[in-house]
Amino acid sequence: MSAPPGHINGRISAMRDFAEQLRQPDFTAVRAAGAASAQGASGGMAEGTAFGTAHTEAVTKVEAFTTAVDQGYTAYKGLAVGAAEEYSGQDRDSARQMPTGERTG
């Protein structure tokens, strides 16, 4: 059955299943490698200081990126779960407003 114009006809179970399957990437190894490599010595070369500074900036940016991805996954999962719950609530409200076929007079 198709939905009337302006309405959505969706499977709430599919929405919930999708939300439950969302998995955040595991950045543990990336973060550990960045932290370990940032502690290295410059090796006594003049270029070592510039490289060390650039490396530290890169590690900082990777850490910021992975944090943003973690927050994004959490937010997206919340939206997906919320959409399923809102859809379900609207479904229940619509069902309550449907005529039952009983005559009152």
PDB file of C-alpha atoms in Angstrom:
ATOM      1  CA  MET A   1       0.000   0.000   0.000  1.00  0.00           C
ATOM      2  CA  SER A   2       1.408   3.381  -0.904  1.00  0.00           C
ATOM      3  CA  ALA A   3       1.302   6.338   1.419  1.00  0.00           C
ATOM      4  CA  PRO A   4      -0.800   9.398   0.582  1.00  0.00           C
ATOM      5  CA  PRO A   5       1.089  12.499  -0.601  1.00  0.00           C
ATOM      6  CA  GLY A   6       2.955  14.168   2.252  1.00  0.00           C
ATOM      7  CA  HIS A   7       3.166  10.982   4.299  1.00  0.00           C
ATOM      8  CA  ILE A   8       5.901   8.409   4.777  1.00  0.00           C
ATOM      9  CA  ASN A   9       5.270   4.694   4.862  1.00  0.00           C
ATOM     10  CA  GLY A  10       8.276   3.007   6.439  1.00  0.00           C
ATOM     11  CA  ARG A  11       9.237  -0.086   8.375  1.00  0.00           C
ATOM     12  CA  ILE A  12      10.008   0.887  11.947  1.00  0.00           C
ATOM     13  CA  SER A  13      11.786  -2.422  12.561  1.00  0.00           C
ATOM     14  CA  ALA A  14      14.161  -1.654   9.665  1.00  0.00           C
ATOM     15  CA  MET A  15      14.877   1.781  11.172  1.00  0.00           C
ATOM     16  CA  ARG A  16      15.692   0.231  14.536  1.00  0.00           C
ATOM     17  CA  ASP A  17      17.787  -2.541  12.968  1.00  0.00           C
ATOM     18  CA  PHE A  18      19.777   0.038  11.019  1.00  0.00           C
ATOM     19  CA  ALA A  19      20.438   2.108  14.147  1.00  0.00           C
ATOM     20  CA  GLU A  20      21.552  -0.951  16.100  1.00  0.00           C
ATOM     21  CA  GLN A  21      23.996  -1.987  13.366  1.00  0.00           C
ATOM     22  CA  LEU A  22      25.853   1.323  13.453  1.00  0.00           C
ATOM     23  CA  ARG A  23      29.293   0.680  14.916  1.00  0.00           C
ATOM     24  CA  GLN A  24      31.851   3.317  15.729  1.00  0.00           C
ATOM     25  CA  PRO A  25      35.286   2.702  14.232  1.00  0.00           C
ATOM     26  CA  ASP A  26      37.958   1.678  16.719  1.00  0.00           C
ATOM     27  CA  PHE A  27      40.635   4.361  16.690  1.00  0.00           C
ATOM     28  CA  THR A  28      42.628   2.892  19.583  1.00  0.00           C
ATOM     29  CA  ALA A  29      45.587   1.869  17.391  1.00  0.00           C
ATOM     30  CA  VAL A  30      45.602   5.184  15.514  1.00  0.00           C
ATOM     31  CA  ARG A  31      45.600   7.195  18.720  1.00  0.00           C
ATOM     32  CA  ALA A  32      48.264   5.006  20.344  1.00  0.00           C
ATOM     33  CA  ALA A  33      50.540   5.254  17.295  1.00  0.00           C
ATOM     34  CA  GLY A  34      50.143   9.020  17.197  1.00  0.00           C
ATOM     35  CA  ALA A  35      50.918   9.404  20.881  1.00  0.00           C
ATOM     36  CA  ALA A  36      53.951   7.090  20.693  1.00  0.00           C
ATOM     37  CA  SER A  37      55.389   8.720  17.575  1.00  0.00           C
ATOM     38  CA  ALA A  38      54.984  12.230  18.961  1.00  0.00           C
ATOM     39  CA  GLN A  39      57.439  11.397  21.727  1.00  0.00           C
ATOM     40  CA  GLY A  40      60.352  10.638  19.391  1.00  0.00           C
ATOM     41  CA  ALA A  41      63.580  12.695  19.411  1.00  0.00           C
ATOM     42  CA  SER A  42      64.543  15.018  16.535  1.00  0.00           C
ATOM     43  CA  GLY A  43      67.761  13.085  15.882  1.00  0.00           C
ATOM     44  CA  GLY A  44      69.953  16.189  16.192  1.00  0.00           C
ATOM     45  CA  MET A  45      69.259  17.388  12.638  1.00  0.00           C
ATOM     46  CA  ALA A  46      68.200  20.973  11.984  1.00  0.00           C
ATOM     47  CA  GLU A  47      65.235  19.694   9.983  1.00  0.00           C
ATOM     48  CA  GLY A  48      64.241  17.482  12.890  1.00  0.00           C
ATOM     49  CA  THR A  49      62.644  20.349  14.790  1.00  0.00           C
ATOM     50  CA  ALA A  50      60.527  21.405  11.794  1.00  0.00           C
ATOM     51  CA  PHE A  51      59.552  17.797  11.171  1.00  0.00           C
ATOM     52  CA  GLY A  52      58.710  17.319  14.841  1.00  0.00           C
ATOM     53  CA  THR A  53      56.509  20.417  14.823  1.00  0.00           C
ATOM     54  CA  ALA A  54      54.710  19.315  11.638  1.00  0.00           C
ATOM     55  CA  HIS A  55      54.299  15.822  13.045  1.00  0.00           C
ATOM     56  CA  THR A  56      52.841  17.132  16.298  1.00  0.00           C
ATOM     57  CA  GLU A  57      50.374  19.261  14.345  1.00  0.00           C
ATOM     58  CA  ALA A  58      49.377  16.250  12.238  1.00  0.00           C
ATOM     59  CA  VAL A  59      48.853  14.093  15.321  1.00  0.00           C
ATOM     60  CA  THR A  60      46.715  16.856  16.860  1.00  0.00           C
ATOM     61  CA  LYS A  61      44.597  17.023  13.693  1.00  0.00           C
ATOM     62  CA  VAL A  62      44.175  13.230  13.569  1.00  0.00           C
ATOM     63  CA  GLU A  63      43.104  13.217  17.216  1.00  0.00           C
ATOM     64  CA  ALA A  64      40.592  16.014  16.518  1.00  0.00           C
ATOM     65  CA  PHE A  65      39.291  14.145  13.469  1.00  0.00           C
ATOM     66  CA  THR A  66      38.847  10.831  15.295  1.00  0.00           C
ATOM     67  CA  THR A  67      37.089  12.621  18.152  1.00  0.00           C
ATOM     68  CA  ALA A  68      34.734  14.309  15.665  1.00  0.00           C
ATOM     69  CA  VAL A  69      34.009  10.944  14.005  1.00  0.00           C
ATOM     70  CA  ASP A  70      33.218   9.396  17.395  1.00  0.00           C
ATOM     71  CA  GLN A  71      30.854  12.258  18.209  1.00  0.00           C
ATOM     72  CA  GLY A  72      29.297  12.063  14.748  1.00  0.00           C
ATOM     73  CA  TYR A  73      28.558   8.355  15.059  1.00  0.00           C
ATOM     74  CA  THR A  74      26.998   8.896  18.468  1.00  0.00           C
ATOM     75  CA  ALA A  75      24.857  11.748  17.142  1.00  0.00           C
ATOM     76  CA  TYR A  76      23.853   9.851  13.979  1.00  0.00           C
ATOM     77  CA  LYS A  77      22.870   6.770  15.943  1.00  0.00           C
ATOM     78  CA  GLY A  78      20.799   8.981  18.243  1.00  0.00           C
ATOM     79  CA  LEU A  79      19.046  10.496  15.238  1.00  0.00           C
ATOM     80  CA  ALA A  80      18.357   7.073  13.722  1.00  0.00           C
ATOM     81  CA  VAL A  81      16.931   5.720  16.978  1.00  0.00           C
ATOM     82  CA  GLY A  82      14.969   8.940  17.503  1.00  0.00           C
ATOM     83  CA  ALA A  83      13.495   8.752  13.996  1.00  0.00           C
ATOM     84  CA  ALA A  84      12.262   5.216  14.626  1.00  0.00           C
ATOM     85  CA  GLU A  85      10.743   6.234  17.958  1.00  0.00           C
ATOM     86  CA  GLU A  86       9.107   9.341  16.498  1.00  0.00           C
ATOM     87  CA  TYR A  87       7.743   7.366  13.557  1.00  0.00           C
ATOM     88  CA  SER A  88       6.401   4.738  15.940  1.00  0.00           C
ATOM     89  CA  GLY A  89       4.755   7.414  18.076  1.00  0.00           C
ATOM     90  CA  GLN A  90       3.166   9.034  15.038  1.00  0.00           C
ATOM     91  CA  ASP A  91       1.933   5.602  13.945  1.00  0.00           C
ATOM     92  CA  ARG A  92       0.262   5.055  17.333  1.00  0.00           C
ATOM     93  CA  ASP A  93      -1.269   8.547  17.291  1.00  0.00           C
ATOM     94  CA  SER A  94      -2.645   8.019  13.800  1.00  0.00           C
ATOM     95  CA  ALA A  95      -4.098   4.648  14.775  1.00  0.00           C
ATOM     96  CA  ARG A  96      -5.905   6.258  17.735  1.00  0.00           C
ATOM     97  CA  GLN A  97      -7.485   8.824  15.431  1.00  0.00           C
ATOM     98  CA  MET A  98      -8.791   6.272  12.936  1.00  0.00           C
ATOM     99  CA  PRO A  99     -12.523   5.628  13.011  1.00  0.00           C
ATOM    100  CA  THR A 100     -13.382   2.290  14.603  1.00  0.00           C
ATOM    101  CA  GLY A 101     -16.488   1.643  12.525  1.00  0.00           C
ATOM    102  CA  GLU A 102     -18.744   1.803  15.558  1.00  0.00           C
ATOM    103  CA  ARG A 103     -21.933   3.820  15.220  1.00  0.00           C
ATOM    104  CA  THR A 104     -22.985   6.101  18.030  1.00  0.00           C
ATOM    105  CA  GLY A 105     -26.501   6.950  17.181  1.00  0.00           C
TER     106      GLY A 105
END
